[in-house]
Short mmCIF file of C-alpha atoms and ligand atoms in Angstrom, two decimals:
data_model
loop_
_atom_site.label_atom_id
_atom_site.label_comp_id
_atom_site.label_asym_id
_atom_site.label_seq_id
_atom_site.Cartn_x
_atom_site.Cartn_y
_atom_site.Cartn_z
CA MET W 226 62.25 141.57 127.54
CA GLY W 227 61.51 142.83 124.00
CA ILE W 228 62.72 146.33 123.15
CA LYS W 229 63.81 148.32 126.20
CA VAL W 230 64.53 152.03 126.05
CA GLY W 231 66.74 153.32 128.86
CA PHE W 232 67.71 156.77 130.09
CA ASP W 233 70.20 155.76 132.81
CA TYR W 234 73.06 157.41 130.96
CA ILE W 235 71.47 160.83 130.71
CA ARG W 236 72.08 163.49 133.36
CA PRO W 237 68.85 164.51 135.14
CA GLU W 238 68.95 168.04 133.70
CA MET W 239 69.05 166.61 130.17
CA MET W 240 66.08 164.36 130.79
CA VAL W 241 62.65 165.39 129.56
CA ASP W 242 59.85 165.50 132.13
CA PHE W 243 57.33 162.87 130.98
CA ASP W 244 54.56 164.24 133.20
CA GLU W 245 54.90 167.74 131.83
CA CYS W 246 54.60 166.50 128.23
CA ALA W 247 51.99 163.79 128.77
CA GLU W 248 49.08 165.81 127.41
CA LYS W 249 51.00 167.01 124.36
CA VAL W 250 51.96 163.42 123.53
CA LYS W 251 48.36 162.31 123.97
CA SER W 252 47.09 164.97 121.62
CA ILE W 253 49.65 164.07 118.93
CA ASP W 254 48.79 160.39 119.39
CA HIS W 255 45.15 161.31 118.81
CA MET W 256 46.14 163.29 115.73
CA ILE W 257 48.05 160.26 114.39
CA ASN W 258 45.16 157.87 115.03
CA THR W 259 42.50 160.13 113.61
CA LYS W 260 44.80 160.94 110.68
CA THR W 261 44.33 164.67 111.04
CA GLY W 262 47.96 165.85 111.11
CA ALA W 263 50.11 167.07 108.21
CA GLY W 264 50.70 164.38 105.58
CA ALA W 265 48.31 162.01 107.39
CA TYR W 266 47.24 160.36 104.14
CA TYR W 267 50.59 158.54 104.25
CA LEU W 268 49.82 156.82 107.54
CA GLY W 269 48.76 153.64 105.71
CA TRP W 270 51.51 151.73 107.56
CA LEU W 271 49.96 152.47 110.96
CA ASP W 272 47.53 149.53 110.93
CA TYR W 273 49.01 147.66 107.95
CA PRO W 274 49.32 144.37 109.92
CA ASN W 275 45.50 144.40 110.11
CA THR W 276 44.76 145.61 106.63
CA PHE W 277 47.24 143.98 104.24
CA ASP W 278 46.06 141.79 101.38
CA LYS W 279 46.51 138.18 102.54
CA ASP W 280 46.16 136.82 98.99
CA GLU W 281 48.96 139.06 97.85
CA LEU W 282 51.15 137.77 100.69
CA SER W 283 50.50 134.19 99.56
CA ARG W 284 51.47 135.16 96.01
CA ILE W 285 54.61 136.83 97.32
CA ILE W 286 55.65 133.70 99.20
CA LYS W 287 54.89 131.50 96.19
CA LYS W 288 56.83 133.64 93.73
CA ALA W 289 59.74 133.85 96.20
CA GLU W 290 59.84 130.04 96.37
CA GLU W 291 59.86 129.88 92.56
CA PHE W 292 62.77 132.35 92.41
CA ARG W 293 64.69 130.44 95.09
CA LYS W 294 64.25 127.21 93.16
CA ASN W 295 65.16 128.55 89.73
CA TYR W 296 67.92 131.14 90.15
CA ASP W 297 71.27 131.52 91.86
CA THR W 298 71.37 135.32 91.98
CA PHE W 299 68.79 137.94 92.93
CA VAL W 300 69.18 141.50 91.65
CA LEU W 301 67.32 144.08 93.69
CA CYS W 302 66.87 147.35 91.84
CA GLY W 303 65.70 150.20 94.06
CA ILE W 304 66.85 153.22 96.04
CA GLY W 305 66.11 154.74 99.47
CA GLY W 306 62.92 153.38 100.94
CA SER W 307 62.60 151.08 97.95
CA TYR W 308 65.51 148.87 99.05
CA LEU W 309 67.10 149.81 102.38
CA GLY W 310 64.61 148.03 104.63
CA ALA W 311 64.86 144.74 102.75
CA ARG W 312 68.64 144.94 102.69
CA ALA W 313 68.71 145.78 106.41
CA ALA W 314 66.74 142.62 107.14
CA ILE W 315 68.72 140.38 104.79
CA ASP W 316 72.12 141.65 105.92
CA SER W 317 71.32 141.43 109.61
CA LEU W 318 69.59 138.06 109.61
CA LEU W 319 71.88 136.12 107.30
CA SER W 320 75.61 135.51 107.64
CA PHE W 321 78.50 133.29 106.56
CA HIS W 322 76.90 130.66 108.70
CA LYS W 323 73.32 131.10 107.52
CA LYS W 324 73.35 132.00 103.84
CA SER W 325 70.54 132.60 101.42
CA SER W 326 70.35 130.10 98.56
CA MET W 327 70.61 133.09 96.19
CA GLU W 328 73.33 135.69 96.16
CA PHE W 329 71.95 139.23 96.50
CA ILE W 330 73.19 142.04 94.25
CA TYR W 331 71.91 145.58 94.84
CA LEU W 332 71.59 147.90 91.86
CA GLY W 333 69.66 151.07 91.12
CA ASN W 334 70.72 152.85 94.30
CA ASP W 335 73.37 155.06 92.68
CA LEU W 336 74.85 156.17 89.36
CA ASP W 337 78.34 154.82 90.02
CA PRO W 338 79.67 153.76 86.59
CA ASN W 339 82.32 151.45 88.04
CA TYR W 340 79.96 149.51 90.26
CA ILE W 341 77.21 149.28 87.65
CA THR W 342 79.58 148.12 84.91
CA ASP W 343 81.26 145.60 87.22
CA ALA W 344 77.92 144.25 88.38
CA LEU W 345 76.64 143.83 84.83
CA GLU W 346 79.80 141.99 83.83
CA TYR W 347 79.56 139.76 86.88
CA LEU W 348 75.92 138.96 86.11
CA LYS W 349 76.78 137.77 82.59
CA ASN W 350 77.79 134.43 84.08
CA LYS W 351 74.97 134.16 86.58
CA ASN W 352 71.54 132.63 86.41
CA PHE W 353 69.79 135.68 87.79
CA CYS W 354 66.34 137.09 88.45
CA ILE W 355 65.38 140.72 89.03
CA CYS W 356 63.11 142.53 91.43
CA VAL W 357 62.63 146.19 90.55
CA ILE W 358 61.02 148.44 93.16
CA SER W 359 59.89 152.01 92.64
CA LYS W 360 56.80 153.74 93.90
CA SER W 361 56.96 156.60 91.42
CA GLY W 362 58.18 154.22 88.74
CA SER W 363 60.45 156.88 87.31
CA THR W 364 63.41 157.28 89.71
CA THR W 365 66.43 157.78 87.46
CA GLU W 366 68.91 155.63 89.38
CA THR W 367 66.50 152.69 89.49
CA SER W 368 65.20 153.08 85.91
CA VAL W 369 68.70 153.32 84.40
CA SER W 370 69.96 150.22 86.22
CA PHE W 371 66.79 148.31 85.53
CA ARG W 372 66.99 149.01 81.80
CA LEU W 373 70.60 147.82 81.75
CA VAL W 374 70.05 144.66 83.75
CA ARG W 375 66.77 143.84 81.96
CA LYS W 376 68.47 144.14 78.56
CA LEU W 377 71.28 141.90 79.77
CA LEU W 378 68.80 139.29 80.95
CA GLU W 379 66.80 139.43 77.72
CA SER W 380 69.95 139.04 75.66
CA LYS W 381 70.96 136.02 77.74
CA VAL W 382 67.68 134.09 77.96
CA GLY W 383 65.29 135.78 75.53
CA LYS W 384 62.28 137.98 76.26
CA GLU W 385 59.89 135.17 77.14
CA LYS W 386 62.08 133.60 79.82
CA ALA W 387 63.14 137.02 81.09
CA LYS W 388 59.50 137.79 81.75
CA ASP W 389 59.29 134.98 84.32
CA ALA W 390 62.46 136.18 86.00
CA ILE W 391 61.30 139.75 86.65
CA VAL W 392 59.09 141.05 89.44
CA ALA W 393 58.06 144.70 89.63
CA ILE W 394 56.83 146.32 92.84
CA THR W 395 55.21 149.67 92.19
CA ASP W 396 52.03 151.72 92.38
CA LYS W 397 48.74 149.94 91.68
CA THR W 398 47.79 152.02 88.66
CA LYS W 399 50.26 154.73 87.69
CA GLY W 400 53.87 155.36 86.68
CA SER W 401 56.14 154.23 83.87
CA LEU W 402 57.25 151.07 85.71
CA LYS W 403 53.62 150.02 86.02
CA ARG W 404 53.11 150.65 82.30
CA LEU W 405 56.23 148.69 81.39
CA ALA W 406 55.33 145.80 83.72
CA ASP W 407 51.83 145.56 82.27
CA LYS W 408 53.11 145.70 78.71
CA GLU W 409 55.71 142.98 79.29
CA GLY W 410 53.49 140.86 81.56
CA TYR W 411 55.77 140.86 84.62
CA THR W 412 54.50 139.65 87.97
CA THR W 413 53.71 142.76 90.00
CA PHE W 414 53.10 143.46 93.67
CA ILE W 415 51.60 146.66 94.97
CA LEU W 416 53.28 149.42 96.91
CA PRO W 417 50.24 150.96 98.61
CA ASP W 418 49.63 154.55 97.58
CA ASN W 419 49.16 155.67 101.19
CA ILE W 420 52.57 154.44 102.39
CA GLY W 421 55.77 156.36 101.66
CA GLY W 422 59.00 154.60 100.68
CA ARG W 423 60.76 154.87 104.03
CA PHE W 424 57.74 153.36 105.81
CA SER W 425 57.29 150.58 103.24
CA VAL W 426 59.57 147.81 104.52
CA ILE W 427 56.52 146.04 106.02
CA THR W 428 54.75 145.97 102.62
CA PRO W 429 55.65 143.91 99.50
CA VAL W 430 58.64 146.27 99.11
CA GLY W 431 60.33 144.56 102.05
CA LEU W 432 58.42 141.32 102.14
CA PHE W 433 59.19 140.00 98.65
CA PRO W 434 63.00 140.38 98.71
CA ILE W 435 63.11 139.19 102.32
CA ALA W 436 61.08 136.09 101.39
CA CYS W 437 63.45 135.52 98.47
CA ALA W 438 66.29 135.36 101.00
CA GLY W 439 64.47 132.48 102.71
CA ILE W 440 63.42 134.54 105.75
CA ASP W 441 59.98 133.94 107.25
CA VAL W 442 57.93 137.02 106.39
CA ASN W 443 54.96 135.85 108.44
CA GLU W 444 57.21 136.07 111.50
CA LEU W 445 58.31 139.53 110.43
CA LEU W 446 54.70 140.65 110.18
CA GLU W 447 53.96 139.12 113.58
CA GLY W 448 56.69 141.28 115.06
CA VAL W 449 55.30 144.33 113.27
CA LYS W 450 51.88 143.55 114.71
CA GLU W 451 53.32 143.22 118.22
CA GLY W 452 54.89 146.64 117.75
CA MET W 453 51.63 148.05 116.45
CA ILE W 454 49.83 146.92 119.59
CA GLU W 455 52.57 147.82 122.07
CA TYR W 456 53.26 151.29 120.69
CA SER W 457 49.63 152.31 120.37
CA ASN W 458 49.40 153.31 124.04
CA PRO W 459 48.93 157.10 124.27
CA ASP W 460 50.37 157.13 127.81
CA ILE W 461 53.95 158.40 127.66
CA HIS W 462 54.82 156.33 130.73
CA LYS W 463 53.84 153.16 128.90
CA ASN W 464 54.99 153.78 125.34
CA ALA W 465 58.74 153.30 124.76
CA ALA W 466 58.56 154.58 121.17
CA TYR W 467 57.02 157.85 122.36
CA GLN W 468 59.57 158.11 125.20
CA TYR W 469 62.40 157.86 122.70
CA ALA W 470 60.72 160.44 120.43
CA LEU W 471 60.11 162.85 123.29
CA GLU W 472 63.66 162.64 124.64
CA ARG W 473 65.25 163.14 121.20
CA ASN W 474 63.03 166.19 120.68
CA PHE W 475 63.99 167.54 124.12
CA LEU W 476 67.71 167.07 123.41
CA TYR W 477 67.30 168.78 120.03
CA ASN W 478 65.78 171.77 121.79
CA GLN W 479 68.75 171.81 124.21
CA GLY W 480 71.08 172.30 121.23
CA TYR W 481 71.97 168.71 120.39
CA LYS W 482 71.40 168.79 116.63
CA VAL W 483 72.99 165.44 115.74
CA GLU W 484 72.02 161.93 116.80
CA ILE W 485 74.57 159.15 116.48
CA LEU W 486 73.18 155.65 116.37
CA ALA W 487 75.81 153.31 117.78
CA SER W 488 75.65 149.56 117.61
CA TYR W 489 78.08 146.85 118.61
CA GLU W 490 77.49 144.45 115.74
CA ARG W 491 78.51 144.85 112.10
CA ARG W 492 75.35 143.09 110.92
CA LEU W 493 73.41 146.20 111.95
CA GLN W 494 75.22 148.56 109.57
CA ILE W 495 72.53 148.60 106.89
CA PHE W 496 69.84 148.69 109.53
CA SER W 497 71.46 151.96 110.65
CA GLU W 498 71.26 153.23 107.06
CA TRP W 499 67.54 152.45 107.06
CA TRP W 500 67.14 154.28 110.38
CA LYS W 501 69.05 157.32 109.06
CA GLN W 502 66.85 157.57 106.01
CA LEU W 503 63.69 157.21 108.09
CA PHE W 504 64.52 160.10 110.39
CA ASP W 505 66.41 162.46 108.07
CA GLU W 506 63.95 162.33 105.21
CA SER W 507 61.06 162.66 107.66
CA GLU W 508 62.40 165.48 109.82
CA GLY W 509 65.01 167.45 107.91
CA LYS W 510 62.83 170.25 106.57
CA ASP W 511 61.68 173.81 107.23
CA GLY W 512 65.19 174.57 108.51
CA LYS W 513 64.73 172.06 111.33
CA GLY W 514 65.59 168.51 112.31
CA VAL W 515 68.17 166.29 113.97
CA LEU W 516 70.91 165.17 111.58
CA THR W 517 71.59 161.46 112.02
CA ALA W 518 74.88 159.59 111.83
CA SER W 519 75.78 156.01 112.62
CA VAL W 520 78.78 154.18 113.99
CA THR W 521 79.69 150.56 114.61
CA PHE W 522 81.54 150.01 117.86
CA THR W 523 84.06 148.94 118.81
CA THR W 524 85.49 149.51 115.28
CA ASP W 525 84.65 153.21 115.19
CA LEU W 526 85.87 153.80 118.74
CA HIS W 527 89.29 153.73 117.10
CA SER W 528 88.40 156.53 114.68
CA LEU W 529 85.28 158.60 115.39
CA GLY W 530 85.58 157.60 119.05
CA GLN W 531 88.05 160.43 119.61
CA PHE W 532 85.54 163.02 118.40
CA ILE W 533 82.72 161.46 120.36
CA GLN W 534 84.77 161.57 123.54
CA GLU W 535 86.35 165.00 123.20
CA GLY W 536 85.03 166.83 120.12
CA SER W 537 82.40 169.56 119.83
CA LYS W 538 79.23 168.88 121.81
CA ILE W 539 76.70 168.92 119.00
CA PHE W 540 75.39 165.37 119.34
CA TYR W 541 73.81 162.80 121.58
CA GLU W 542 74.09 159.06 121.17
CA THR W 543 71.49 156.32 120.88
CA VAL W 544 73.05 152.96 121.59
CA LEU W 545 71.41 149.90 120.09
CA TYR W 546 72.57 146.82 121.96
CA ILE W 547 71.62 143.16 121.51
CA GLU W 548 72.00 141.24 124.78
CA ASN W 549 72.40 137.75 123.32
CA PRO W 550 74.38 137.21 120.12
CA SER W 551 73.20 134.60 117.63
CA ARG W 552 76.72 133.07 117.59
CA ASP W 553 79.61 133.28 120.02
CA THR W 554 83.21 132.12 120.56
CA VAL W 555 85.24 131.32 123.67
CA ILE W 556 88.81 132.61 124.16
CA PRO W 557 91.17 129.61 124.38
CA HIS W 558 94.06 129.02 126.81
CA ASP W 559 97.64 129.55 125.61
CA GLU W 560 100.31 127.77 127.69
CA GLU W 561 102.92 130.49 127.25
CA ASP W 562 100.56 133.47 127.13
CA PRO W 563 102.79 135.59 124.81
CA ASP W 564 99.93 137.99 124.09
CA GLY W 565 99.03 138.32 127.76
CA LEU W 566 95.45 137.34 127.10
CA ASN W 567 95.09 134.43 129.49
CA TYR W 568 93.15 136.71 131.81
CA LEU W 569 90.36 136.41 129.26
CA GLU W 570 90.64 132.64 128.92
CA GLY W 571 87.25 130.97 128.98
CA LYS W 572 85.39 134.25 128.39
CA THR W 573 83.19 134.70 125.34
CA VAL W 574 83.67 137.39 122.69
CA SER W 575 80.16 138.61 123.55
CA TRP W 576 81.18 139.08 127.19
CA ILE W 577 84.18 141.14 126.10
CA ASN W 578 81.94 143.16 123.75
CA LYS W 579 79.56 143.80 126.64
CA GLN W 580 82.35 145.17 128.82
CA ALA W 581 83.29 147.47 125.94
CA TYR W 582 79.65 148.58 125.72
CA THR W 583 79.41 149.35 129.44
CA GLY W 584 82.84 150.99 129.58
CA THR W 585 82.03 153.15 126.55
CA LEU W 586 78.66 154.20 127.94
CA GLN W 587 80.43 155.31 131.11
CA ALA W 588 83.18 157.10 129.17
CA HIS W 589 80.76 158.90 126.86
CA SER W 590 78.14 159.82 129.43
CA HIS W 591 80.00 160.18 132.76
CA THR W 592 83.32 161.53 131.47
CA ALA W 593 82.33 163.28 128.20
CA LEU W 594 78.84 164.23 129.48
CA ASN W 595 77.19 163.19 126.18
CA PRO W 596 73.56 162.19 126.63
CA ASN W 597 73.22 158.46 125.83
CA ILE W 598 69.86 156.83 125.18
CA THR W 599 70.00 153.03 125.25
CA ILE W 600 67.81 150.70 123.21
CA THR W 601 68.32 147.11 124.27
CA LEU W 602 67.01 143.97 122.62
CA ASP W 603 67.13 140.54 124.12
CA LYS W 604 68.03 138.96 120.80
CA TRP W 605 68.06 139.71 117.10
CA ASP W 606 65.63 137.67 115.04
CA VAL W 607 63.07 138.33 112.34
CA LYS W 608 60.22 138.93 114.78
CA GLU W 609 62.18 141.36 116.93
CA LEU W 610 63.29 143.13 113.77
CA GLY W 611 59.67 143.54 112.64
CA LYS W 612 58.86 145.05 115.99
CA LEU W 613 61.90 147.34 115.88
CA PHE W 614 60.96 148.60 112.39
CA TYR W 615 57.57 149.55 113.77
CA PHE W 616 59.08 151.02 116.96
CA PHE W 617 61.18 153.46 114.94
CA MET W 618 58.41 154.29 112.45
CA LYS W 619 55.98 155.14 115.25
CA ALA W 620 58.67 157.09 117.10
CA CYS W 621 59.41 158.98 113.88
CA ALA W 622 55.77 160.00 113.41
CA MET W 623 55.62 161.30 116.99
CA SER W 624 59.04 162.95 116.72
CA GLY W 625 58.19 164.72 113.45
CA TYR W 626 54.95 166.10 114.83
CA LEU W 627 56.69 167.20 118.05
CA LEU W 628 59.14 169.07 115.85
CA GLY W 629 56.28 170.67 113.95
CA VAL W 630 57.00 169.27 110.48
CA ASN W 631 55.15 166.99 108.07
CA PRO W 632 57.05 163.73 108.62
CA PHE W 633 55.66 162.10 105.49
CA ASN W 634 56.81 164.28 102.61
CA GLN W 635 60.26 164.93 101.14
CA PRO W 636 60.06 168.10 99.04
CA GLY W 637 63.81 168.69 99.38
CA VAL W 638 64.62 165.54 97.43
CA GLU W 639 63.01 166.99 94.33
CA VAL W 640 65.44 169.92 94.01
CA TYR W 641 68.47 167.94 92.85
CA LYS W 642 66.27 165.86 90.58
CA LYS W 643 64.98 168.92 88.72
CA ASN W 644 68.49 170.27 88.18
CA MET W 645 69.74 166.87 87.07
CA PHE W 646 66.83 166.34 84.66
CA HIS W 647 67.53 169.76 83.14
CA LEU W 648 71.19 168.87 82.67
CA LEU W 649 70.30 165.46 81.29
CA GLY W 650 67.95 167.05 78.75
CA LYS W 651 64.90 165.19 80.01
CA PRO W 652 61.81 166.41 78.08
CA GLY W 653 59.88 169.00 80.05
CA TYR W 654 62.85 170.17 82.16
O1 LIG Y 764 61.18 157.31 101.44
C1 LIG Y 764 61.06 157.75 100.30
O2 LIG Y 764 59.99 158.19 99.90
C2 LIG Y 764 62.20 157.73 99.33
O3 LIG Y 764 63.39 157.34 99.92
C3 LIG Y 764 61.91 156.83 98.16
O4 LIG Y 764 61.68 155.53 98.66
C4 LIG Y 764 63.05 156.80 97.15
O5 LIG Y 764 63.32 158.09 96.70
C5 LIG Y 764 62.71 155.91 95.97
O6 LIG Y 764 61.58 156.39 95.32
P1 LIG Y 764 60.76 155.48 94.32
O7 LIG Y 764 60.24 154.34 95.12
O8 LIG Y 764 59.66 156.35 93.80
O9 LIG Y 764 61.70 155.04 93.25
#
C-alpha cells in the first residue's frame, strides 16, 4: 500500500479541484526540476539518492560500527535540521523492546542551564562519544554545548583519545566547526552546501547518528529513492505529495491558517517535530504561511481534543495513521469483569486504537466540520520512513511555491540571533 493520502473526511466544498490546478502544479514541478524557482540552489536533496558519495556512506557505516563497539553513550550535539530528523528516526524505530546498544543524549538544541548541567554531570560516569552537527559551524546553542561536552571528554580521557571519539558533520570547507575539526583531526562528514538543514536528514546529518543507533541506513536510502521516483510525477492525479500540498494550500486560502498533525502513536512525537520544522521554517515568511501544531491521540483527545471539537475554526487536521503496529497486545478475560471490559476480551489494543481513530475522524469531520486529510501507512519501518521523509520534503517544495514564498531560506531566524549576539557582546554585533 505504501503511503496513501485520503480526502474522504473533507466536505466537497473544501476540496480543491485537481483538474483546475493541474497546469499550475505541472509548471511548478517543472520549475523544481529545472531549478529555476526561488532558492533553487538548495534543491540538492531532490536527486540525492542518485548523487550521494558512496565512499562517504561506507565510511559513515564503518565509523558507526566503531562507535557502537567502543562506547555506551552517544551525544548528539545539534539543533533544528541538524538533529531533529535523526532523532525522529531513532525515537520512532527503537523502543523498550528494540534498544540501541548506545544510549542517546541530545545536547546543543537549547540553552537550558538545568538540562545542560544535568547532562554533563550524568556523562561524567559514562563512556561516551560525540557527534556534533552544524552546517554554519557557529550556531550558539550547538557550539556552547559542544565546547562543554568536548572539554568534559578531554578531561576524562585526554585529548588523543577524545579525538577518536568525536565526529563533526559540517560544511566541506568553511565555518568555525570545520576549522576546529581540521585542527584537532576529528573524523568529519560533509553536509552538502546545496542542502538546507531541514532537508538534510537523508545526508550524513541523519545517516551517521541513525547508523550509530544500529538502524540500516541503506534501507533508509532505498525508501528515500522510492519516494524520489514516486513523487516525481508531474500529474496531480498521480502524485500524492502534490495532492497533499495542493489541498493544504487550498485550505489555507479558505481561511484555515493552522494545520494540526495528529498521530495515534507516541513514537511519532519527534517525527511530528521534524515535520513542524520542515513546514514552518519553509513557509512562514512574507506575512504568509500555515502555522503547524502536532498532537498525539488518543492522549491529547483528553486535553486539546475539546478545542479541536468545539473551539475556533482556524485549523484543519492531517491525520497520520499506521495500519499495522510493530507490537500489539490482546485484552485478557476477567472472570468477574469488575471493570466491565469483557466486551473487549480477545481484542487487540491496535483494534481499539483503530476504532478511536475512525470515531475521532467522524467526530472531527462530520460533527465539528473540520477538514481532515488522512495519510495512511501500511507499517512503520526504516524504508517507509525514508519514503515519508521524501514525501513531506517534496510536498513542502510544492506547497511553498504554491504559496509564493522561497521555501529554502529562513531569514526570520537571524533576527533573534543578532539581538542575542549584541546582548552577549559577540565581536562585530
Ligand atoms: O533548517 C535549517 O536550516 C535550520 O533549522 C538549521 O538546521 C538550524 O538552525 C541549525 O543550523 P546549523 O546547522 O547551521 O547549526
